[in-house]
Amino acid sequence: KYTKFSISYYWINSLDQKTFIYSRVENVAIPSGEENKTAALSYDHRIMPLENTSSTGTYYCEVKWNDIQKMGKGMFVLIRDTGYINTSYSWEILVTLTVLLAVLSITATALLLWKRK
């Protein structure tokens, strides 16, 4: 009953539109003596190439037996254009703040020493 099943790959974009990518039917032979045992099989599928930023979305794998349907948790894939530059300035802000505090500290120390004389 469970030796024949279908595997489908699809993705859901930001508009919740489902797009099927690939589907295949598997028929797995059960070796003698293994009839009533649980088996786990791995199936990889490579989606290439992801053409443009509209391919961003959550990708899923779904398996269907006669009366059972199981869906994976999904994998979110963010596609960026070639030449994309991340605009995070956290490192520059940290260096600027450190330099500013160092200058203020040196200035305050100099003023205290000058006032003491």
The first five atom37 places (N, CA, C, CB, O) and aatype in JSON, in Angstrom:
{
  "aatype": [11, 18, 16, 11, 13, 15, 9, 15, 18, 18, 17, 9, 2, 15, 10, 3, 5, 11, 16, 13, 9, 18, 15, 1, 19, 6, 2, 19, 0, 9, 14, 15, 7, 6, 6, 2, 11, 16, 0, 0, 10, 15, 18, 3, 8, 1, 9, 12, 14, 10, 6, 2, 16, 15, 15, 16, 7, 16, 18, 18, 4, 6, 19, 11, 17, 2, 3, 9, 5, 11, 12, 7, 11, 7, 12, 13, 19, 10, 9, 1, 3, 16, 7, 18, 9, 2, 16, 15, 18, 15, 17, 6, 9, 10, 19, 16, 10, 16, 19, 10, 10, 0, 19, 10, 15, 9, 16, 0, 16, 0, 10, 10, 10, 17, 11, 1, 11],
  "atom_mask": [
    [1, 1, 1, 1, 1],
    [1, 1, 1, 1, 1],
    [1, 1, 1, 1, 1],
    [1, 1, 1, 1, 1],
    [1, 1, 1, 1, 1],
    [1, 1, 1, 1, 1],
    [1, 1, 1, 1, 1],
    [1, 1, 1, 1, 1],
    [1, 1, 1, 1, 1],
    [1, 1, 1, 1, 1],
    [1, 1, 1, 1, 1],
    [1, 1, 1, 1, 1],
    [1, 1, 1, 1, 1],
    [1, 1, 1, 1, 1],
    [1, 1, 1, 1, 1],
    [1, 1, 1, 1, 1],
    [1, 1, 1, 1, 1],
    [1, 1, 1, 1, 1],
    [1, 1, 1, 1, 1],
    [1, 1, 1, 1, 1],
    [1, 1, 1, 1, 1],
    [1, 1, 1, 1, 1],
    [1, 1, 1, 1, 1],
    [1, 1, 1, 1, 1],
    [1, 1, 1, 1, 1],
    [1, 1, 1, 1, 1],
    [1, 1, 1, 1, 1],
    [1, 1, 1, 1, 1],
    [1, 1, 1, 1, 1],
    [1, 1, 1, 1, 1],
    [1, 1, 1, 1, 1],
    [1, 1, 1, 1, 1],
    [1, 1, 1, 0, 1],
    [1, 1, 1, 1, 1],
    [1, 1, 1, 1, 1],
    [1, 1, 1, 1, 1],
    [1, 1, 1, 1, 1],
    [1, 1, 1, 1, 1],
    [1, 1, 1, 1, 1],
    [1, 1, 1, 1, 1],
    [1, 1, 1, 1, 1],
    [1, 1, 1, 1, 1],
    [1, 1, 1, 1, 1],
    [1, 1, 1, 1, 1],
    [1, 1, 1, 1, 1],
    [1, 1, 1, 1, 1],
    [1, 1, 1, 1, 1],
    [1, 1, 1, 1, 1],
    [1, 1, 1, 1, 1],
    [1, 1, 1, 1, 1],
    [1, 1, 1, 1, 1],
    [1, 1, 1, 1, 1],
    [1, 1, 1, 1, 1],
    [1, 1, 1, 1, 1],
    [1, 1, 1, 1, 1],
    [1, 1, 1, 1, 1],
    [1, 1, 1, 0, 1],
    [1, 1, 1, 1, 1],
    [1, 1, 1, 1, 1],
    [1, 1, 1, 1, 1],
    [1, 1, 1, 1, 1],
    [1, 1, 1, 1, 1],
    [1, 1, 1, 1, 1],
    [1, 1, 1, 1, 1],
    [1, 1, 1, 1, 1],
    [1, 1, 1, 1, 1],
    [1, 1, 1, 1, 1],
    [1, 1, 1, 1, 1],
    [1, 1, 1, 1, 1],
    [1, 1, 1, 1, 1],
    [1, 1, 1, 1, 1],
    [1, 1, 1, 0, 1],
    [1, 1, 1, 1, 1],
    [1, 1, 1, 0, 1],
    [1, 1, 1, 1, 1],
    [1, 1, 1, 1, 1],
    [1, 1, 1, 1, 1],
    [1, 1, 1, 1, 1],
    [1, 1, 1, 1, 1],
    [1, 1, 1, 1, 1],
    [1, 1, 1, 1, 1],
    [1, 1, 1, 1, 1],
    [1, 1, 1, 0, 1],
    [1, 1, 1, 1, 1],
    [1, 1, 1, 1, 1],
    [1, 1, 1, 1, 1],
    [1, 1, 1, 1, 1],
    [1, 1, 1, 1, 1],
    [1, 1, 1, 1, 1],
    [1, 1, 1, 1, 1],
    [1, 1, 1, 1, 1],
    [1, 1, 1, 1, 1],
    [1, 1, 1, 1, 1],
    [1, 1, 1, 1, 1],
    [1, 1, 1, 1, 1],
    [1, 1, 1, 1, 1],
    [1, 1, 1, 1, 1],
    [1, 1, 1, 1, 1],
    [1, 1, 1, 1, 1],
    [1, 1, 1, 1, 1],
    [1, 1, 1, 1, 1],
    [1, 1, 1, 1, 1],
    [1, 1, 1, 1, 1],
    [1, 1, 1, 1, 1],
    [1, 1, 1, 1, 1],
    [1, 1, 1, 1, 1],
    [1, 1, 1, 1, 1],
    [1, 1, 1, 1, 1],
    [1, 1, 1, 1, 1],
    [1, 1, 1, 1, 1],
    [1, 1, 1, 1, 1],
    [1, 1, 1, 1, 1],
    [1, 1, 1, 1, 1],
    [1, 1, 1, 1, 1],
    [1, 1, 1, 1, 1],
    [1, 1, 1, 1, 1],
    [1, 1, 1, 1, 1]
  ],
  "atom_positions": [
    [[0.82, -1.21, 0.0], [0.0, 0.0, 0.0], [0.86, 1.27, 0.0], [-0.93, 0.0, 1.21], [0.5, 2.26, -0.64]],
    [[1.99, 1.25, 0.72], [2.8, 2.46, 0.86], [4.04, 2.46, -0.02], [3.2, 2.62, 2.3], [4.91, 3.32, 0.15]],
    [[4.15, 1.53, -0.94], [5.34, 1.47, -1.77], [5.25, 2.41, -2.97], [5.57, 0.05, -2.26], [6.27, 2.75, -3.55]],
    [[4.07, 2.84, -3.33], [3.9, 3.76, -4.46], [3.4, 5.1, -3.91], [2.89, 3.18, -5.53], [2.38, 5.17, -3.23]],
    [[4.15, 6.15, -4.22], [3.79, 7.49, -3.73], [4.3, 8.53, -4.7], [4.36, 7.73, -2.3], [5.14, 8.24, -5.55]],
    [[3.79, 9.74, -4.57], [4.25, 10.85, -5.43], [4.92, 11.91, -4.57], [3.06, 11.46, -6.23], [4.52, 12.17, -3.44]],
    [[5.94, 12.52, -5.15], [6.66, 13.61, -4.49], [6.48, 14.85, -5.36], [8.2, 13.26, -4.29], [6.73, 14.82, -6.56]],
    [[6.06, 15.94, -4.74], [5.87, 17.21, -5.47], [6.67, 18.3, -4.79], [4.38, 17.6, -5.54], [6.76, 18.36, -3.57]],
    [[7.25, 19.17, -5.6], [7.97, 20.34, -5.11], [7.26, 21.58, -5.63], [9.48, 20.31, -5.55], [6.92, 21.66, -6.81]],
    [[7.04, 22.53, -4.76], [6.39, 23.77, -5.18], [6.84, 24.9, -4.28], [4.85, 23.63, -5.16], [7.47, 24.68, -3.25]],
    [[6.5, 26.12, -4.68], [6.81, 27.27, -3.85], [5.61, 28.19, -3.77], [8.04, 28.03, -4.39], [4.76, 28.2, -4.66]],
    [[5.55, 28.96, -2.69], [4.49, 29.92, -2.47], [5.13, 31.3, -2.39], [3.66, 29.6, -1.17], [6.0, 31.54, -1.55]],
    [[4.72, 32.19, -3.26], [5.33, 33.53, -3.29], [4.68, 34.44, -2.25], [5.2, 34.15, -4.69], [3.85, 34.0, -1.46]],
    [[5.06, 35.72, -2.26], [4.57, 36.68, -1.27], [3.09, 36.96, -1.41], [5.35, 37.98, -1.37], [2.47, 37.49, -0.49]],
    [[2.5, 36.62, -2.54], [1.06, 36.81, -2.76], [0.27, 35.55, -2.44], [0.79, 37.24, -4.2], [-0.91, 35.46, -2.77]],
    [[0.91, 34.56, -1.79], [0.32, 33.26, -1.45], [-0.13, 32.47, -2.68], [-0.86, 33.46, -0.52], [-1.11, 31.72, -2.62]],
    [[0.58, 32.65, -3.78], [0.29, 31.89, -5.0], [1.19, 30.66, -5.03], [0.5, 32.76, -6.28], [2.4, 30.76, -4.85]],
    [[0.58, 29.49, -5.25], [1.29, 28.23, -5.26], [1.72, 27.9, -6.69], [0.41, 27.08, -4.67], [0.9, 27.89, -7.61]],
    [[3.02, 27.64, -6.89], [3.55, 27.3, -8.2], [4.26, 25.95, -8.11], [4.52, 28.4, -8.72], [5.24, 25.81, -7.37]],
    [[3.77, 24.96, -8.85], [4.41, 23.65, -8.85], [5.68, 23.7, -9.69], [3.44, 22.57, -9.39], [5.69, 24.28, -10.77]],
    [[6.75, 23.08, -9.19], [8.04, 23.09, -9.86], [8.33, 21.74, -10.5], [9.16, 23.44, -8.87], [8.75, 21.66, -11.66]],
    [[8.08, 20.68, -9.74], [8.46, 19.35, -10.22], [7.65, 18.31, -9.46], [9.99, 19.11, -10.05], [7.35, 18.49, -8.28]],
    [[7.29, 17.23, -10.13], [6.56, 16.16, -9.49], [7.01, 14.83, -10.1], [5.03, 16.35, -9.64], [7.29, 14.76, -11.29]],
    [[7.06, 13.8, -9.28], [7.42, 12.48, -9.79], [6.74, 11.41, -8.95], [8.96, 12.29, -9.79], [6.37, 11.65, -7.8]],
    [[6.58, 10.24, -9.53], [5.98, 9.1, -8.84], [7.08, 8.1, -8.54], [4.84, 8.46, -9.69], [7.9, 7.78, -9.41]],
    [[7.1, 7.6, -7.32], [8.09, 6.62, -6.89], [7.39, 5.3, -6.6], [8.87, 7.11, -5.64], [6.27, 5.28, -6.09]],
    [[8.05, 4.22, -6.93], [7.56, 2.88, -6.6], [8.74, 2.14, -5.99], [6.99, 2.13, -7.88], [9.64, 1.69, -6.7]],
    [[8.74, 2.01, -4.67], [9.87, 1.45, -3.93], [9.61, -0.03, -3.64], [10.11, 2.23, -2.62], [8.58, -0.39, -3.08]],
    [[10.55, -0.86, -4.03], [10.45, -2.29, -3.74], [10.87, -2.54, -2.3], [11.33, -3.12, -4.73], [11.85, -1.98, -1.82]],
    [[10.11, -3.38, -1.61], [10.44, -3.71, -0.22], [11.19, -5.04, -0.2], [9.14, -3.8, 0.66], [10.69, -6.05, -0.68]],
    [[12.41, -5.02, 0.35], [13.2, -6.27, 0.43], [12.51, -7.31, 1.31], [14.6, -5.98, 0.97], [11.77, -6.95, 2.23]],
    [[12.75, -8.54, 1.05], [12.17, -9.64, 1.82], [12.58, -9.52, 3.28], [12.61, -11.01, 1.24], [13.75, -9.32, 3.59]],
    [[11.62, -9.66, 4.17], [11.89, -9.57, 5.61], [11.75, -8.16, 6.16], [0.0, 0.0, 0.0], [11.85, -7.98, 7.38]],
    [[11.54, -7.16, 5.33], [11.44, -5.77, 5.77], [10.01, -5.23, 5.64], [12.4, -4.9, 4.95], [9.8, -4.02, 5.7]],
    [[9.04, -6.11, 5.45], [7.68, -5.7, 5.13], [7.01, -4.84, 6.2], [6.86, -6.9, 4.9], [6.31, -3.89, 5.84]],
    [[7.18, -5.12, 7.46], [6.47, -4.39, 8.51], [7.38, -3.48, 9.32], [5.79, -5.37, 9.43], [7.16, -3.28, 10.52]],
    [[8.37, -2.93, 8.68], [9.3, -2.03, 9.36], [9.18, -0.63, 8.76], [10.76, -2.54, 9.24], [8.88, -0.46, 7.58]],
    [[9.43, 0.36, 9.61], [9.42, 1.75, 9.15], [10.72, 2.04, 8.42], [9.22, 2.74, 10.33], [11.8, 1.64, 8.86]],
    [[10.6, 2.73, 7.3], [11.79, 3.1, 6.52], [11.76, 4.6, 6.26], [11.86, 2.31, 5.18], [10.7, 5.19, 6.08]],
    [[12.92, 5.2, 6.25], [13.05, 6.61, 5.91], [13.94, 6.71, 4.68], [13.63, 7.45, 7.1], [15.06, 6.21, 4.68]],
    [[13.44, 7.36, 3.65], [14.2, 7.53, 2.42], [14.41, 9.01, 2.17], [13.47, 6.88, 1.22], [13.53, 9.83, 2.44]],
    [[15.58, 9.35, 1.66], [15.91, 10.74, 1.35], [15.82, 10.97, -0.14], [17.31, 11.1, 1.87], [16.28, 10.16, -0.94]],
    [[15.22, 12.09, -0.51], [15.13, 12.49, -1.92], [15.54, 13.94, -2.02], [13.68, 12.27, -2.5], [14.95, 14.81, -1.37]],
    [[16.55, 14.21, -2.82], [17.01, 15.58, -3.03], [16.5, 16.08, -4.37], [18.55, 15.66, -2.96], [16.39, 15.33, -5.34]],
    [[16.22, 17.36, -4.4], [15.85, 18.0, -5.67], [16.48, 19.38, -5.71], [14.29, 18.1, -5.83], [16.28, 20.18, -4.79]],
    [[17.24, 19.65, -6.73], [17.92, 20.92, -6.87], [17.14, 21.79, -7.85], [19.39, 20.72, -7.35], [16.86, 21.38, -8.97]],
    [[16.8, 23.0, -7.42], [16.06, 23.93, -8.26], [17.07, 24.92, -8.83], [14.92, 24.66, -7.45], [17.58, 25.78, -8.11]],
    [[17.35, 24.81, -10.1], [18.35, 25.67, -10.73], [17.87, 26.12, -12.08], [19.69, 24.94, -10.86], [17.15, 25.37, -12.73]],
    [[18.21, 27.25, -12.53], [18.65, 28.38, -11.71], [17.46, 29.17, -11.21], [19.6, 29.3, -12.51], [16.37, 29.11, -11.79]],
    [[17.65, 29.9, -10.13], [16.61, 30.81, -9.66], [16.84, 32.11, -10.44], [16.67, 31.04, -8.08], [17.8, 32.83, -10.2]],
    [[15.95, 32.38, -11.35], [16.21, 33.36, -12.4], [16.19, 34.81, -11.94], [15.23, 33.19, -13.47], [17.05, 35.59, -12.36]],
    [[15.24, 35.2, -11.11], [15.16, 36.6, -10.73], [14.57, 36.74, -9.33], [14.32, 37.4, -11.75], [14.22, 35.74, -8.69]],
    [[14.45, 37.97, -8.87], [13.98, 38.21, -7.51], [12.54, 37.78, -7.29], [14.12, 39.67, -7.16], [12.11, 37.63, -6.15]],
    [[11.79, 37.58, -8.35], [10.41, 37.12, -8.17], [10.36, 35.65, -7.76], [9.6, 37.33, -9.47], [9.28, 35.13, -7.47]],
    [[11.5, 34.97, -7.74], [11.56, 33.59, -7.27], [11.66, 33.51, -5.75], [12.75, 32.87, -7.9], [11.72, 32.41, -5.19]],
    [[11.67, 34.65, -5.07], [11.7, 34.68, -3.61], [10.4, 34.09, -3.07], [11.91, 36.13, -3.08], [9.32, 34.42, -3.55]],
    [[10.52, 33.23, -2.09], [9.33, 32.64, -1.48], [9.7, 31.44, -0.64], [0.0, 0.0, 0.0], [10.88, 31.17, -0.41]],
    [[8.7, 30.72, -0.17], [8.91, 29.53, 0.63], [8.72, 28.31, -0.24], [7.96, 29.5, 1.85], [7.69, 28.15, -0.89]],
    [[9.72, 27.44, -0.26], [9.71, 26.23, -1.09], [9.34, 25.03, -0.23], [11.1, 26.02, -1.77], [9.81, 24.89, 0.9]],
    [[8.47, 24.18, -0.78], [7.95, 23.03, -0.04], [8.12, 21.73, -0.81], [6.48, 23.24, 0.29], [8.26, 21.72, -2.03]],
    [[8.12, 20.65, -0.05], [8.09, 19.29, -0.6], [6.85, 18.62, -0.01], [9.42, 18.48, -0.26], [6.55, 18.76, 1.17]],
    [[6.13, 17.9, -0.87], [4.91, 17.24, -0.42], [4.91, 15.8, -0.93], [3.65, 18.0, -0.91], [5.25, 15.55, -2.09]],
    [[4.52, 14.86, -0.07], [4.46, 13.45, -0.44], [3.02, 12.97, -0.26], [5.46, 12.59, 0.41], [2.38, 13.26, 0.75]],
    [[2.53, 12.23, -1.25], [1.16, 11.71, -1.18], [1.15, 10.21, -1.4], [0.26, 12.4, -2.22], [1.7, 9.71, -2.39]],
    [[0.52, 9.49, -0.47], [0.21, 8.09, -0.64], [-1.26, 8.03, -1.02], [0.53, 7.24, 0.65], [-1.87, 9.06, -1.29]],
    [[-1.84, 6.83, -1.04], [-3.26, 6.69, -1.38], [-4.16, 7.57, -0.54], [-3.69, 5.24, -1.23], [-4.95, 8.35, -1.07]],
    [[-4.05, 7.46, 0.78], [-4.95, 8.19, 1.67], [-4.23, 9.13, 2.63], [-5.78, 7.21, 2.46], [-4.86, 9.68, 3.54]],
    [[-2.94, 9.33, 2.44], [-2.15, 10.16, 3.34], [-1.41, 11.22, 2.53], [-1.14, 9.29, 4.15], [-0.93, 10.96, 1.42]],
    [[-1.33, 12.42, 3.1], [-0.59, 13.51, 2.46], [0.25, 14.19, 3.53], [-1.56, 14.54, 1.76], [-0.27, 14.59, 4.57]],
    [[1.55, 14.32, 3.29], [2.46, 14.96, 4.24], [3.2, 16.08, 3.53], [3.47, 13.93, 4.84], [3.65, 15.92, 2.39]],
    [[3.33, 17.22, 4.22], [4.01, 18.37, 3.64], [5.15, 18.79, 4.56], [3.02, 19.55, 3.43], [5.02, 18.76, 5.78]],
    [[6.28, 19.17, 3.97], [7.42, 19.63, 4.76], [7.14, 21.0, 5.36], [0.0, 0.0, 0.0], [6.14, 21.64, 5.04]],
    [[8.03, 21.44, 6.24], [7.86, 22.73, 6.91], [8.18, 23.91, 6.0], [8.75, 22.79, 8.14], [7.78, 25.05, 6.28]],
    [[8.89, 23.64, 4.92], [9.21, 24.71, 3.98], [10.56, 25.35, 4.26], [0.0, 0.0, 0.0], [11.06, 25.32, 5.39]],
    [[11.13, 25.91, 3.22], [12.42, 26.6, 3.31], [12.27, 27.94, 2.61], [13.58, 25.74, 2.68], [11.99, 27.99, 1.41]],
    [[12.46, 29.05, 3.36], [12.35, 30.37, 2.75], [13.63, 30.7, 2.01], [12.05, 31.46, 3.83], [14.73, 30.56, 2.55]],
    [[13.5, 31.14, 0.76], [14.65, 31.49, -0.07], [14.48, 32.94, -0.51], [14.79, 30.52, -1.3], [13.47, 33.3, -1.13]],
    [[15.47, 33.78, -0.19], [15.47, 35.18, -0.6], [16.42, 35.34, -1.77], [15.86, 36.11, 0.58], [17.61, 35.06, -1.65]],
    [[15.9, 35.79, -2.9], [16.71, 35.97, -4.1], [17.02, 37.45, -4.25], [15.97, 35.43, -5.37], [16.13, 38.3, -4.16]],
    [[18.29, 37.77, -4.48], [18.72, 39.16, -4.69], [19.36, 39.28, -6.05], [19.7, 39.62, -3.58], [19.92, 38.31, -6.58]],
    [[19.28, 40.46, -6.62], [19.9, 40.71, -7.93], [21.42, 40.66, -7.81], [19.45, 42.07, -8.49], [21.96, 40.85, -6.72]],
    [[22.09, 40.42, -8.92], [23.55, 40.44, -8.96], [24.02, 41.85, -8.62], [24.09, 39.99, -10.35], [23.45, 42.83, -9.12]],
    [[25.03, 41.97, -7.8], [25.55, 43.27, -7.43], [24.86, 43.89, -6.25], [0.0, 0.0, 0.0], [25.11, 45.05, -5.92]],
    [[23.97, 43.14, -5.58], [23.26, 43.67, -4.42], [24.27, 43.95, -3.31], [22.17, 42.68, -3.94], [25.14, 43.13, -3.03]],
    [[24.13, 45.11, -2.69], [25.01, 45.49, -1.58], [24.17, 45.65, -0.34], [25.8, 46.81, -1.9], [23.2, 46.41, -0.33]],
    [[24.52, 44.93, 0.7], [23.79, 45.04, 1.96], [24.07, 46.4, 2.57], [24.18, 43.9, 2.93], [25.23, 46.79, 2.67]],
    [[23.05, 47.13, 2.97], [23.2, 48.51, 3.44], [23.23, 48.62, 4.95], [22.09, 49.36, 2.89], [22.71, 49.59, 5.51]],
    [[23.82, 47.66, 5.62], [23.93, 47.72, 7.07], [25.13, 48.6, 7.44], [24.08, 46.29, 7.67], [26.24, 48.37, 6.96]],
    [[24.88, 49.59, 8.28], [25.94, 50.51, 8.69], [26.34, 50.3, 10.15], [25.5, 51.96, 8.48], [26.93, 51.2, 10.75]],
    [[26.03, 49.16, 10.73], [26.28, 48.95, 12.15], [27.77, 49.04, 12.5], [25.74, 47.59, 12.57], [28.12, 49.59, 13.54]],
    [[28.65, 48.52, 11.64], [30.09, 48.57, 11.92], [30.59, 50.01, 11.9], [30.87, 47.73, 10.89], [31.37, 50.41, 12.77]],
    [[30.15, 50.8, 10.91], [30.58, 52.19, 10.81], [30.07, 53.01, 12.0], [30.07, 52.81, 9.5], [30.79, 53.87, 12.51]],
    [[28.85, 52.75, 12.45], [28.28, 53.47, 13.59], [29.06, 53.14, 14.86], [26.78, 53.12, 13.77], [29.32, 54.03, 15.67]],
    [[29.43, 51.88, 15.04], [30.19, 51.46, 16.22], [31.56, 52.15, 16.26], [30.36, 49.93, 16.23], [31.97, 52.62, 17.32]],
    [[32.26, 52.2, 15.14], [33.58, 52.84, 15.08], [33.45, 54.34, 15.35], [34.25, 52.59, 13.7], [34.24, 54.91, 16.1]],
    [[32.46, 54.98, 14.75], [32.25, 56.42, 14.94], [31.95, 56.73, 16.4], [31.11, 56.92, 14.06], [32.5, 57.69, 16.95]],
    [[31.1, 55.95, 17.03], [30.76, 56.16, 18.43], [31.97, 55.96, 19.33], [29.62, 55.23, 18.85], [32.17, 56.72, 20.28]],
    [[32.79, 54.95, 19.05], [33.99, 54.7, 19.85], [34.99, 55.85, 19.73], [34.66, 53.37, 19.41], [35.56, 56.29, 20.73]],
    [[35.19, 56.34, 18.51], [36.12, 57.47, 18.3], [35.6, 58.71, 19.0], [36.31, 57.74, 16.78], [36.38, 59.44, 19.61]],
    [[34.3, 58.98, 18.91], [33.72, 60.15, 19.55], [33.88, 60.09, 21.07], [32.23, 60.28, 19.18], [34.24, 61.08, 21.7]],
    [[33.63, 58.94, 21.66], [33.8, 58.79, 23.11], [35.26, 58.92, 23.52], [33.24, 57.44, 23.57], [35.56, 59.48, 24.58]],
    [[36.18, 58.41, 22.7], [37.61, 58.55, 23.01], [38.03, 60.01, 22.98], [38.46, 57.73, 22.02], [38.76, 60.46, 23.86]],
    [[37.58, 60.76, 21.98], [37.93, 62.19, 21.88], [37.35, 62.96, 23.06], [37.4, 62.79, 20.55], [38.05, 63.8, 23.64]],
    [[36.1, 62.69, 23.43], [35.5, 63.38, 24.58], [36.22, 63.03, 25.88], [34.02, 63.01, 24.69], [36.4, 63.89, 26.74]],
    [[36.64, 61.79, 26.03], [37.36, 61.36, 27.23], [38.71, 62.06, 27.34], [37.55, 59.85, 27.23], [39.08, 62.53, 28.41]],
    [[39.44, 62.13, 26.23], [40.76, 62.8, 26.22], [40.58, 64.28, 26.5], [41.48, 62.59, 24.86], [41.36, 64.87, 27.26]],
    [[39.58, 64.9, 25.9], [39.32, 66.33, 26.11], [38.96, 66.61, 27.58], [38.17, 66.83, 25.18], [39.48, 67.55, 28.16]],
    [[38.1, 65.8, 28.17], [37.7, 65.99, 29.57], [38.89, 65.81, 30.5], [36.58, 65.0, 29.96], [39.05, 66.57, 31.45]],
    [[39.74, 64.82, 30.22], [40.93, 64.59, 31.04], [41.89, 65.78, 30.93], [41.65, 63.28, 30.61], [42.44, 66.23, 31.93]],
    [[42.07, 66.29, 29.72], [42.95, 67.45, 29.51], [42.41, 68.67, 30.25], [43.09, 67.76, 28.0], [43.18, 69.41, 30.86]],
    [[41.11, 68.9, 30.2], [40.52, 70.05, 30.9], [40.67, 69.92, 32.4], [39.04, 70.19, 30.54], [40.95, 70.91, 33.08]],
    [[40.5, 68.73, 32.95], [40.67, 68.53, 34.39], [42.11, 68.77, 34.82], [40.25, 67.11, 34.78], [42.36, 69.4, 35.86]],
    [[43.07, 68.29, 34.04], [44.47, 68.5, 34.37], [44.86, 69.96, 34.22], [45.35, 67.64, 33.49], [45.66, 70.46, 35.02]],
    [[44.33, 70.66, 33.25], [44.62, 72.07, 33.02], [44.04, 72.93, 34.14], [44.06, 72.52, 31.65], [44.68, 73.88, 34.58]],
    [[42.82, 72.6, 34.6], [42.17, 73.34, 35.66], [42.87, 73.14, 37.01], [40.7, 72.93, 35.76], [42.86, 74.02, 37.86]],
    [[43.47, 71.97, 37.19], [44.16, 71.64, 38.42], [45.43, 72.49, 38.59], [44.51, 70.16, 38.44], [45.8, 72.82, 39.71]],
    [[46.1, 72.83, 37.49], [47.36, 73.59, 37.54], [47.11, 75.0, 37.87], [48.1, 73.51, 36.26], [48.06, 75.79, 37.95]]
  ]
}
